[in-house]
Short mmCIF file of C-alpha atoms in Angstrom, two decimals:
data_model
loop_
_atom_site.label_atom_id
_atom_site.label_comp_id
_atom_site.label_asym_id
_atom_site.label_seq_id
_atom_site.Cartn_x
_atom_site.Cartn_y
_atom_site.Cartn_z
CA MET A 1 0.00 0.00 0.00
CA THR A 2 2.88 2.37 0.84
CA ILE A 3 4.43 1.76 -2.58
CA VAL A 4 1.09 2.58 -4.24
CA ILE A 5 0.75 5.84 -2.30
CA VAL A 6 4.31 6.88 -3.12
CA GLY A 7 3.75 6.02 -6.78
CA LEU A 8 0.55 8.08 -6.95
CA PHE A 9 2.30 11.01 -5.29
CA ALA A 10 5.12 10.79 -7.83
CA ILE A 11 2.59 10.83 -10.68
CA PHE A 12 0.91 13.85 -9.10
CA VAL A 13 4.21 15.74 -8.87
CA ALA A 14 4.95 14.88 -12.51
CA PHE A 15 1.56 16.30 -13.55
CA VAL A 16 2.28 19.52 -11.65
CA CYS A 17 5.70 19.89 -13.28
CA LEU A 18 4.20 19.38 -16.73
CA ALA A 19 1.41 21.82 -15.93
CA ARG A 20 3.86 24.59 -15.07
CA ARG A 21 4.98 24.53 -18.69
CA ASN A 22 1.43 25.42 -19.74
CA LEU A 23 0.88 28.48 -17.58
CA GLY A 24 0.86 30.89 -20.53
CA PRO A 25 -0.47 34.44 -20.41
CA ARG A 26 -3.84 35.13 -18.81
CA ARG A 27 -6.81 36.23 -20.90
CA LYS A 28 -6.67 39.82 -22.09
CA LYS A 29 -9.71 42.05 -21.96
CA GLY A 30 -11.92 41.55 -25.00
CA THR A 31 -10.59 38.10 -25.89
CA LEU A 32 -12.66 34.93 -25.90
CA ILE A 33 -13.41 33.25 -22.57
CA LYS A 34 -11.93 29.75 -22.58
CA THR A 35 -14.70 27.66 -21.07
CA ILE A 36 -14.61 23.99 -20.09
CA VAL A 37 -17.98 22.24 -20.07
CA VAL A 38 -18.24 19.07 -17.97
CA LEU A 39 -20.66 16.61 -19.56
CA GLY A 40 -22.51 13.72 -17.96
CA PRO A 41 -24.64 10.86 -19.24
CA GLY A 42 -28.22 11.14 -20.46
CA GLY A 43 -30.21 13.93 -18.86
CA HIS A 44 -27.13 15.78 -17.67
CA SER A 45 -25.97 16.50 -21.21
CA ARG A 46 -29.47 17.54 -22.30
CA GLU A 47 -29.68 19.94 -19.37
CA MET A 48 -26.25 21.31 -20.24
CA VAL A 49 -27.40 22.11 -23.78
CA GLU A 50 -30.19 24.25 -22.32
CA ILE A 51 -27.78 25.93 -19.93
CA LEU A 52 -25.30 26.75 -22.69
CA LYS A 53 -28.04 28.32 -24.79
CA LEU A 54 -28.08 31.09 -22.19
CA LEU A 55 -24.44 31.99 -22.83
CA ASP A 56 -23.28 34.51 -25.40
CA ARG A 57 -21.39 32.15 -27.73
CA THR A 58 -19.62 35.09 -29.38
CA ARG A 59 -17.70 35.54 -26.11
CA HIS A 60 -16.81 31.91 -25.37
CA VAL A 61 -14.68 29.18 -26.90
CA PHE A 62 -15.58 25.74 -25.57
CA SER A 63 -13.79 22.56 -24.68
CA PHE A 64 -15.48 19.53 -23.16
CA ILE A 65 -14.75 16.89 -20.54
CA ARG A 66 -16.85 13.73 -20.73
CA PRO A 67 -16.81 10.33 -18.98
CA SER A 68 -14.40 7.76 -20.40
CA GLY A 69 -16.02 4.99 -22.42
CA SER A 70 -19.39 6.74 -22.62
CA THR A 71 -20.78 7.23 -26.11
CA SER A 72 -24.57 7.40 -26.06
CA GLY A 73 -26.16 10.74 -25.30
CA VAL A 74 -23.11 12.30 -23.68
CA PHE A 75 -21.54 14.34 -26.44
CA GLU A 76 -24.01 14.03 -29.32
CA ASP A 77 -26.48 16.55 -27.90
CA VAL A 78 -23.80 19.18 -27.41
CA SER A 79 -21.94 18.63 -30.66
CA ALA A 80 -25.24 18.84 -32.54
CA PHE A 81 -25.72 22.25 -30.95
CA LYS A 82 -22.43 23.29 -32.63
CA LEU A 83 -20.82 24.75 -29.56
CA TYR A 84 -17.29 24.40 -30.86
CA GLY A 85 -15.58 27.73 -30.81
CA SER A 86 -17.14 31.15 -30.95
CA GLY A 87 -20.66 31.06 -32.32
CA GLY A 88 -20.10 27.54 -33.67
CA ASN A 89 -16.85 28.35 -35.47
CA SER A 90 -13.80 26.15 -34.99
CA HIS A 91 -11.00 27.37 -32.77
CA PRO A 92 -7.53 25.91 -32.06
CA TRP A 93 -8.24 25.71 -28.33
CA THR A 94 -11.33 23.52 -28.60
CA ALA A 95 -10.90 19.94 -27.45
CA VAL A 96 -12.70 16.92 -26.03
CA ARG A 97 -11.05 15.22 -23.07
CA THR A 98 -12.14 12.16 -21.12
CA VAL A 99 -12.03 11.46 -17.39
CA PRO A 100 -13.03 8.15 -15.73
CA SER A 101 -16.27 8.35 -13.78
CA PRO A 102 -15.64 7.79 -10.06
CA HIS A 103 -17.68 4.98 -8.49
CA LEU A 104 -17.41 4.49 -4.75
CA SER A 105 -20.51 2.35 -4.34
CA GLY A 106 -20.87 -1.30 -5.25
CA LYS A 107 -19.29 -4.60 -4.34
CA PHE A 108 -15.69 -3.54 -4.89
CA PRO A 109 -14.97 -0.41 -2.77
CA VAL A 110 -11.20 -0.78 -3.21
CA ARG A 111 -11.59 -0.70 -6.98
CA GLY A 112 -13.91 2.28 -6.60
CA ILE A 113 -11.34 4.19 -4.56
CA ALA A 114 -8.64 3.38 -7.10
CA THR A 115 -10.88 4.70 -9.88
CA LEU A 116 -11.55 7.87 -7.89
CA VAL A 117 -7.83 8.48 -7.37
CA TYR A 118 -7.08 7.91 -11.06
CA SER A 119 -10.01 10.14 -12.05
CA PHE A 120 -8.68 12.92 -9.82
CA LEU A 121 -5.13 12.66 -11.20
CA ARG A 122 -6.43 12.58 -14.76
CA SER A 123 -8.55 15.66 -14.00
CA ILE A 124 -5.51 17.54 -12.71
CA PHE A 125 -3.66 16.78 -15.93
CA VAL A 126 -6.58 17.83 -18.15
CA ILE A 127 -7.37 21.02 -16.23
CA SER A 128 -3.74 22.10 -16.06
CA SER A 129 -3.17 21.47 -19.77
CA LEU A 130 -6.29 23.30 -20.97
CA ASN A 131 -5.68 26.35 -18.75
CA ALA A 132 -9.27 27.59 -18.92
CA ASP A 133 -10.88 30.77 -17.62
CA LEU A 134 -14.10 29.04 -16.56
CA VAL A 135 -15.34 25.51 -15.76
CA ILE A 136 -19.09 24.78 -15.80
CA SER A 137 -20.80 21.60 -14.59
CA ASN A 138 -24.35 20.56 -13.74
CA GLY A 139 -23.90 17.58 -11.47
CA PRO A 140 -22.59 14.36 -13.08
CA GLY A 141 -20.21 12.19 -11.05
CA ILE A 142 -17.12 13.37 -12.91
CA ALA A 143 -17.87 16.92 -11.75
CA VAL A 144 -16.37 16.01 -8.36
CA PRO A 145 -12.80 15.19 -9.47
CA VAL A 146 -12.83 17.84 -12.23
CA LEU A 147 -13.94 20.76 -10.05
CA LEU A 148 -11.79 19.71 -7.09
CA ALA A 149 -8.84 19.38 -9.47
CA THR A 150 -9.53 22.91 -10.72
CA ARG A 151 -9.34 24.19 -7.15
CA ILE A 152 -6.04 22.36 -6.56
CA VAL A 153 -4.51 23.59 -9.84
CA ASN A 154 -5.51 27.15 -8.96
CA LEU A 155 -3.68 26.85 -5.65
CA LEU A 156 -0.57 25.13 -6.99
CA LEU A 157 -0.14 27.20 -10.14
CA ALA A 158 -1.58 30.51 -8.93
CA ARG A 159 -4.32 30.44 -11.55
CA LYS A 160 -7.71 32.14 -11.39
CA THR A 161 -9.98 29.68 -13.18
CA LYS A 162 -13.56 30.24 -12.01
CA THR A 163 -15.94 27.35 -11.32
CA ILE A 164 -19.73 27.25 -11.62
CA TYR A 165 -21.78 24.28 -10.41
CA ILE A 166 -25.45 24.18 -11.41
CA GLU A 167 -27.51 21.61 -9.53
CA SER A 168 -29.61 19.36 -11.74
CA MET A 169 -33.25 20.24 -12.37
CA CYS A 170 -34.25 16.87 -10.91
CA ARG A 171 -32.95 17.89 -7.47
CA VAL A 172 -35.98 19.59 -5.91
CA ASP A 173 -35.64 19.18 -2.13
CA THR A 174 -32.12 17.93 -1.43
CA LEU A 175 -28.71 18.35 -3.01
CA SER A 176 -27.12 15.56 -5.00
CA LYS A 177 -24.08 13.71 -3.66
CA SER A 178 -21.89 15.68 -6.06
CA GLY A 179 -23.47 18.92 -4.88
CA ARG A 180 -22.94 18.13 -1.20
CA ILE A 181 -19.26 17.47 -1.83
CA LEU A 182 -18.60 20.45 -4.09
CA ARG A 183 -20.65 23.21 -2.45
CA PRO A 184 -17.78 24.57 -0.30
CA PHE A 185 -15.25 24.47 -3.13
CA VAL A 186 -16.83 26.21 -6.14
CA ASP A 187 -17.06 29.93 -6.89
CA LYS A 188 -20.77 29.86 -7.71
CA PHE A 189 -23.27 27.17 -6.68
CA VAL A 190 -26.56 27.60 -8.54
CA VAL A 191 -29.85 25.90 -7.60
CA LEU A 192 -33.00 25.87 -9.71
CA TRP A 193 -35.64 25.18 -7.04
CA PRO A 194 -36.53 27.43 -4.06
CA ASN A 195 -36.35 24.54 -1.58
CA LEU A 196 -32.61 24.29 -2.23
CA ALA A 197 -31.95 27.95 -1.44
CA LYS A 198 -31.87 26.96 2.25
CA TYR A 199 -28.35 25.61 1.79
CA LYS A 200 -25.59 28.05 2.68
CA GLY A 201 -23.63 29.42 -0.26
CA THR A 202 -26.24 28.64 -2.92
CA THR A 203 -27.64 31.07 -5.50
CA TYR A 204 -31.26 30.51 -6.51
CA LEU A 205 -31.97 31.52 -10.12
CA GLY A 206 -35.37 29.90 -10.61
CA SER A 207 -36.27 27.82 -13.65
CA MET A 208 -33.55 29.20 -15.89
CA ILE A 209 -33.65 26.13 -18.12
CA HIS A 210 -36.33 24.01 -19.71
CA THR A 211 -35.39 20.45 -20.53
CA PRO A 212 -37.76 18.21 -22.49
CA TYR A 213 -37.57 14.70 -20.99
#
């Protein structure tokens, strides 16, 4: 176990060293906002399409993080919406990256923890290499390692990447597991139902999206 921990720490340090080569200049006033969109399976991606319709696409250039090995309904909805680049135009920064979905429940908790650790390390590498201005997520499992990794990269590399977490429309009375974990660590935590405004640090915006299920 000690060897495994030391090995993971060594990998983490290597990621940080590589990331320092990608610091680059920060965004200048008037330039496009480099925005990472975290996608989840099924309804999460459909909700995200509705959320992204509210953004001014002439001001953003998008990259995406999706779960590894997931193909159905995760990226098709967003790519069909032509969110690549500014106003649907291609841009050199745009990319699609994958991160393993963390699973802590089930019959094999050790395997689940190993997946979570790998997912977190992979997220650190992806976040550090993309060097975004903004990361947006609406609640899938991979939001946890990705947004926590963003916080860590900000601290280690003195970056100022902002994070927005939007709780899923299906969460009416209680926060999701992802939401409970991430609420203290994101810059803006948005809820879409008044019952969720009771949680400290949340911002209630009402029914800002309409998702046809």
